[in-house]
């Protein structure tokens, strides 16, 4: 969903009508994307590493915009008194706009992100909490058929087991983004959903508190996700993902269940590749059964219980010089929670560790230098100049760019892993 829709609207009434029609939509998760690596926190995972397009110049003052929003909210069933109380004295938050527009030139390598996400302390704390909440986890698994470990891993990644749920006023953050952000239609949808949460009485006494981007509670749900998937699991009459651990864990399980989670099956597993393997098969569009991958000589690095008929894709998060993984359906379910392969891989590895399994066996190429945003843009421009089709030069290494990189590597007689390394950029720079 994009703010560009607003730019083409010269009439404010038309704008409000179109915005209201989008109020039930959410950004769809893409199938197995090659997402940019996160720069710091789980929240940063969903941010693009490309230079953001500037937000459109506001057509209205904030007060005029608020009055139009009020009309839309009332038409959507929000009580007028609730709206007035919620917006009384509310101002824009410039820190939220800066956070929305902030895009780092350099991002952390995937192995550094995994190191932090699957740390010894997080594993140890997660194991203790898994034992402490075992009765709740068993009840949640009975209700939603989702394994204990993945829920604990999501809890740990999203809020450090409930210790860091954010401190922003969600209504203020979303109002700021809906008025002055880069994806105004999306943020307006979330704002209307947040008002519904208040009206339903699910918010804690101190109001809706969350991240600068409006993610809430111990499992960091966006308001639309909350309205659709949050549950009252402790039976107190409220869906309290802020203070109730049973509600938070069950809500995450409900969301994973709706995303197609297969209880008892792995998210994926690390594999060994034979010498001379065709790395071009590490393509998210290529799906084969585990048995078919075995025929190609791809086998798990450890004994694992998996359905041999399950479809899997081969994933090389750091290119052919790093570890390799077969990714199954549950990995795709995690991606629907957060649409980043780095995040989903961290959740999978953390859940494995919580179950007592070893970490990544193959070494990471830790001496590799990561491409900065400007270098990624240059790489895309050079690929285009050489007759390949990476898509727009936006600095985002997506499926089209990977495919173009793979084609260039094949022309050069290199391992066609689709990985945009610094060495590859140097070759493209050569006349």
PDB file of N, CA, C and O in Angstrom, residues 64-94:
ATOM      1  N   UNK A  64      -7.436  20.341  10.226  1.00  0.00           N
ATOM      2  CA  UNK A  64      -8.386  20.008   9.159  1.00  0.00           C
ATOM      3  C   UNK A  64      -8.396  18.501   8.901  1.00  0.00           C
ATOM      4  O   UNK A  64      -9.462  17.898   8.730  1.00  0.00           O
ATOM      5  N   UNK A  65      -7.208  17.924   8.894  1.00  0.00           N
ATOM      6  CA  UNK A  65      -7.093  16.475   8.676  1.00  0.00           C
ATOM      7  C   UNK A  65      -7.781  15.704   9.798  1.00  0.00           C
ATOM      8  O   UNK A  65      -8.475  14.718   9.553  1.00  0.00           O
ATOM      9  N   UNK A  66      -7.602  16.162  11.031  1.00  0.00           N
ATOM     10  CA  UNK A  66      -8.216  15.492  12.182  1.00  0.00           C
ATOM     11  C   UNK A  66      -9.736  15.523  12.080  1.00  0.00           C
ATOM     12  O   UNK A  66     -10.416  14.525  12.406  1.00  0.00           O
ATOM     13  N   UNK A  67     -10.294  16.646  11.623  1.00  0.00           N
ATOM     14  CA  UNK A  67     -11.748  16.738  11.513  1.00  0.00           C
ATOM     15  C   UNK A  67     -12.284  15.786  10.441  1.00  0.00           C
ATOM     16  O   UNK A  67     -13.340  15.158  10.620  1.00  0.00           O
ATOM     17  N   UNK A  68     -11.567  15.650   9.335  1.00  0.00           N
ATOM     18  CA  UNK A  68     -11.981  14.697   8.315  1.00  0.00           C
ATOM     19  C   UNK A  68     -11.846  13.269   8.823  1.00  0.00           C
ATOM     20  O   UNK A  68     -12.697  12.407   8.546  1.00  0.00           O
ATOM     21  N   UNK A  69     -10.774  12.994   9.569  1.00  0.00           N
ATOM     22  CA  UNK A  69     -10.596  11.676  10.169  1.00  0.00           C
ATOM     23  C   UNK A  69     -11.741  11.373  11.128  1.00  0.00           C
ATOM     24  O   UNK A  69     -12.248  10.241  11.172  1.00  0.00           O
ATOM     25  N   UNK A  70     -12.159  12.374  11.875  1.00  0.00           N
ATOM     26  CA  UNK A  70     -13.264  12.192  12.824  1.00  0.00           C
ATOM     27  C   UNK A  70     -14.524  11.729  12.095  1.00  0.00           C
ATOM     28  O   UNK A  70     -15.212  10.799  12.543  1.00  0.00           O
ATOM     29  N   UNK A  71     -14.815  12.349  10.967  1.00  0.00           N
ATOM     30  CA  UNK A  71     -15.991  11.952  10.195  1.00  0.00           C
ATOM     31  C   UNK A  71     -15.867  10.515   9.719  1.00  0.00           C
ATOM     32  O   UNK A  71     -16.828   9.728   9.798  1.00  0.00           O
ATOM     33  N   UNK A  72     -14.692  10.170   9.232  1.00  0.00           N
ATOM     34  CA  UNK A  72     -14.479   8.802   8.756  1.00  0.00           C
ATOM     35  C   UNK A  72     -14.579   7.795   9.893  1.00  0.00           C
ATOM     36  O   UNK A  72     -15.131   6.704   9.726  1.00  0.00           O
ATOM     37  N   UNK A  73     -14.007   8.159  11.047  1.00  0.00           N
ATOM     38  CA  UNK A  73     -14.025   7.247  12.189  1.00  0.00           C
ATOM     39  C   UNK A  73     -15.459   7.002  12.660  1.00  0.00           C
ATOM     40  O   UNK A  73     -15.856   5.859  12.948  1.00  0.00           O
ATOM     41  N   UNK A  74     -16.259   8.065  12.732  1.00  0.00           N
ATOM     42  CA  UNK A  74     -17.655   7.921  13.157  1.00  0.00           C
ATOM     43  C   UNK A  74     -18.414   7.068  12.153  1.00  0.00           C
ATOM     44  O   UNK A  74     -19.211   6.191  12.527  1.00  0.00           O
ATOM     45  N   UNK A  75     -18.159   7.285  10.857  1.00  0.00           N
ATOM     46  CA  UNK A  75     -18.813   6.477   9.825  1.00  0.00           C
ATOM     47  C   UNK A  75     -18.411   5.010   9.939  1.00  0.00           C
ATOM     48  O   UNK A  75     -19.189   4.116   9.575  1.00  0.00           O
ATOM     49  N   UNK A  76     -17.211   4.754  10.461  1.00  0.00           N
ATOM     50  CA  UNK A  76     -16.731   3.382  10.629  1.00  0.00           C
ATOM     51  C   UNK A  76     -17.186   2.762  11.944  1.00  0.00           C
ATOM     52  O   UNK A  76     -16.807   1.627  12.260  1.00  0.00           O
ATOM     53  N   UNK A  77     -17.969   3.518  12.740  1.00  0.00           N
ATOM     54  CA  UNK A  77     -18.528   2.970  13.967  1.00  0.00           C
ATOM     55  C   UNK A  77     -17.844   3.403  15.242  1.00  0.00           C
ATOM     56  O   UNK A  77     -18.180   2.910  16.326  1.00  0.00           O
ATOM     57  N   UNK A  78     -16.891   4.328  15.157  1.00  0.00           N
ATOM     58  CA  UNK A  78     -16.204   4.821  16.354  1.00  0.00           C
ATOM     59  C   UNK A  78     -17.067   5.865  17.042  1.00  0.00           C
ATOM     60  O   UNK A  78     -17.600   6.782  16.392  1.00  0.00           O
ATOM     61  N   UNK A  79     -17.196   5.739  18.344  1.00  0.00           N
ATOM     62  CA  UNK A  79     -17.987   6.686  19.129  1.00  0.00           C
ATOM     63  C   UNK A  79     -17.356   8.071  19.079  1.00  0.00           C
ATOM     64  O   UNK A  79     -16.153   8.232  19.267  1.00  0.00           O
ATOM     65  N   UNK A  80     -18.175   9.095  18.832  1.00  0.00           N
ATOM     66  CA  UNK A  80     -17.670  10.458  18.690  1.00  0.00           C
ATOM     67  C   UNK A  80     -16.998  10.946  19.974  1.00  0.00           C
ATOM     68  O   UNK A  80     -15.954  11.607  19.933  1.00  0.00           O
ATOM     69  N   UNK A  81     -17.592  10.643  21.134  1.00  0.00           N
ATOM     70  CA  UNK A  81     -16.996  11.080  22.402  1.00  0.00           C
ATOM     71  C   UNK A  81     -15.641  10.419  22.617  1.00  0.00           C
ATOM     72  O   UNK A  81     -14.694  11.065  23.088  1.00  0.00           O
ATOM     73  N   UNK A  82     -15.526   9.128  22.272  1.00  0.00           N
ATOM     74  CA  UNK A  82     -14.241   8.442  22.409  1.00  0.00           C
ATOM     75  C   UNK A  82     -13.195   9.097  21.516  1.00  0.00           C
ATOM     76  O   UNK A  82     -12.059   9.324  21.936  1.00  0.00           O
ATOM     77  N   UNK A  83     -13.571   9.410  20.289  1.00  0.00           N
ATOM     78  CA  UNK A  83     -12.625  10.062  19.372  1.00  0.00           C
ATOM     79  C   UNK A  83     -12.172  11.400  19.948  1.00  0.00           C
ATOM     80  O   UNK A  83     -10.968  11.708  19.955  1.00  0.00           O
ATOM     81  N   UNK A  84     -13.102  12.191  20.430  1.00  0.00           N
ATOM     82  CA  UNK A  84     -12.762  13.522  20.938  1.00  0.00           C
ATOM     83  C   UNK A  84     -11.855  13.427  22.156  1.00  0.00           C
ATOM     84  O   UNK A  84     -10.899  14.203  22.299  1.00  0.00           O
ATOM     85  N   UNK A  85     -12.130  12.486  23.067  1.00  0.00           N
ATOM     86  CA  UNK A  85     -11.282  12.323  24.241  1.00  0.00           C
ATOM     87  C   UNK A  85      -9.878  11.880  23.834  1.00  0.00           C
ATOM     88  O   UNK A  85      -8.879  12.359  24.373  1.00  0.00           O
ATOM     89  N   UNK A  86      -9.805  10.969  22.867  1.00  0.00           N
ATOM     90  CA  UNK A  86      -8.519  10.415  22.457  1.00  0.00           C
ATOM     91  C   UNK A  86      -7.654  11.458  21.779  1.00  0.00           C
ATOM     92  O   UNK A  86      -6.429  11.500  21.984  1.00  0.00           O
ATOM     93  N   UNK A  87      -8.259  12.327  20.993  1.00  0.00           N
ATOM     94  CA  UNK A  87      -7.491  13.312  20.230  1.00  0.00           C
ATOM     95  C   UNK A  87      -7.381  14.668  20.929  1.00  0.00           C
ATOM     96  O   UNK A  87      -6.755  15.581  20.388  1.00  0.00           O
ATOM     97  N   UNK A  88      -7.973  14.801  22.105  1.00  0.00           N
ATOM     98  CA  UNK A  88      -7.889  16.073  22.823  1.00  0.00           C
ATOM     99  C   UNK A  88      -6.435  16.393  23.162  1.00  0.00           C
ATOM    100  O   UNK A  88      -5.760  15.632  23.851  1.00  0.00           O
ATOM    101  N   UNK A  89      -5.941  17.506  22.658  1.00  0.00           N
ATOM    102  CA  UNK A  89      -4.569  17.927  22.938  1.00  0.00           C
ATOM    103  C   UNK A  89      -3.494  17.131  22.219  1.00  0.00           C
ATOM    104  O   UNK A  89      -2.308  17.346  22.454  1.00  0.00           O
ATOM    105  N   UNK A  90      -3.876  16.200  21.357  1.00  0.00           N
ATOM    106  CA  UNK A  90      -2.890  15.361  20.682  1.00  0.00           C
ATOM    107  C   UNK A  90      -2.135  16.159  19.618  1.00  0.00           C
ATOM    108  O   UNK A  90      -2.741  16.890  18.829  1.00  0.00           O
ATOM    109  N   UNK A  91      -0.825  16.023  19.604  1.00  0.00           N
ATOM    110  CA  UNK A  91       0.032  16.728  18.646  1.00  0.00           C
ATOM    111  C   UNK A  91       0.859  15.716  17.860  1.00  0.00           C
ATOM    112  O   UNK A  91       0.973  14.552  18.243  1.00  0.00           O
ATOM    113  N   UNK A  92       1.451  16.180  16.768  1.00  0.00           N
ATOM    114  CA  UNK A  92       2.321  15.322  15.974  1.00  0.00           C
ATOM    115  C   UNK A  92       3.626  15.065  16.719  1.00  0.00           C
ATOM    116  O   UNK A  92       4.084  15.902  17.502  1.00  0.00           O
ATOM    117  N   UNK A  93       4.226  13.915  16.460  1.00  0.00           N
ATOM    118  CA  UNK A  93       5.485  13.538  17.100  1.00  0.00           C
ATOM    119  C   UNK A  93       6.598  13.569  16.051  1.00  0.00           C
ATOM    120  O   UNK A  93       6.706  12.659  15.224  1.00  0.00           O
ATOM    121  N   UNK A  94       7.444  14.591  16.061  1.00  0.00           N
ATOM    122  CA  UNK A  94       8.501  14.691  15.043  1.00  0.00           C
ATOM    123  C   UNK A  94       9.498  13.541  15.107  1.00  0.00           C
ATOM    124  O   UNK A  94      10.105  13.183  14.096  1.00  0.00           O
TER     125      UNK A  94
END
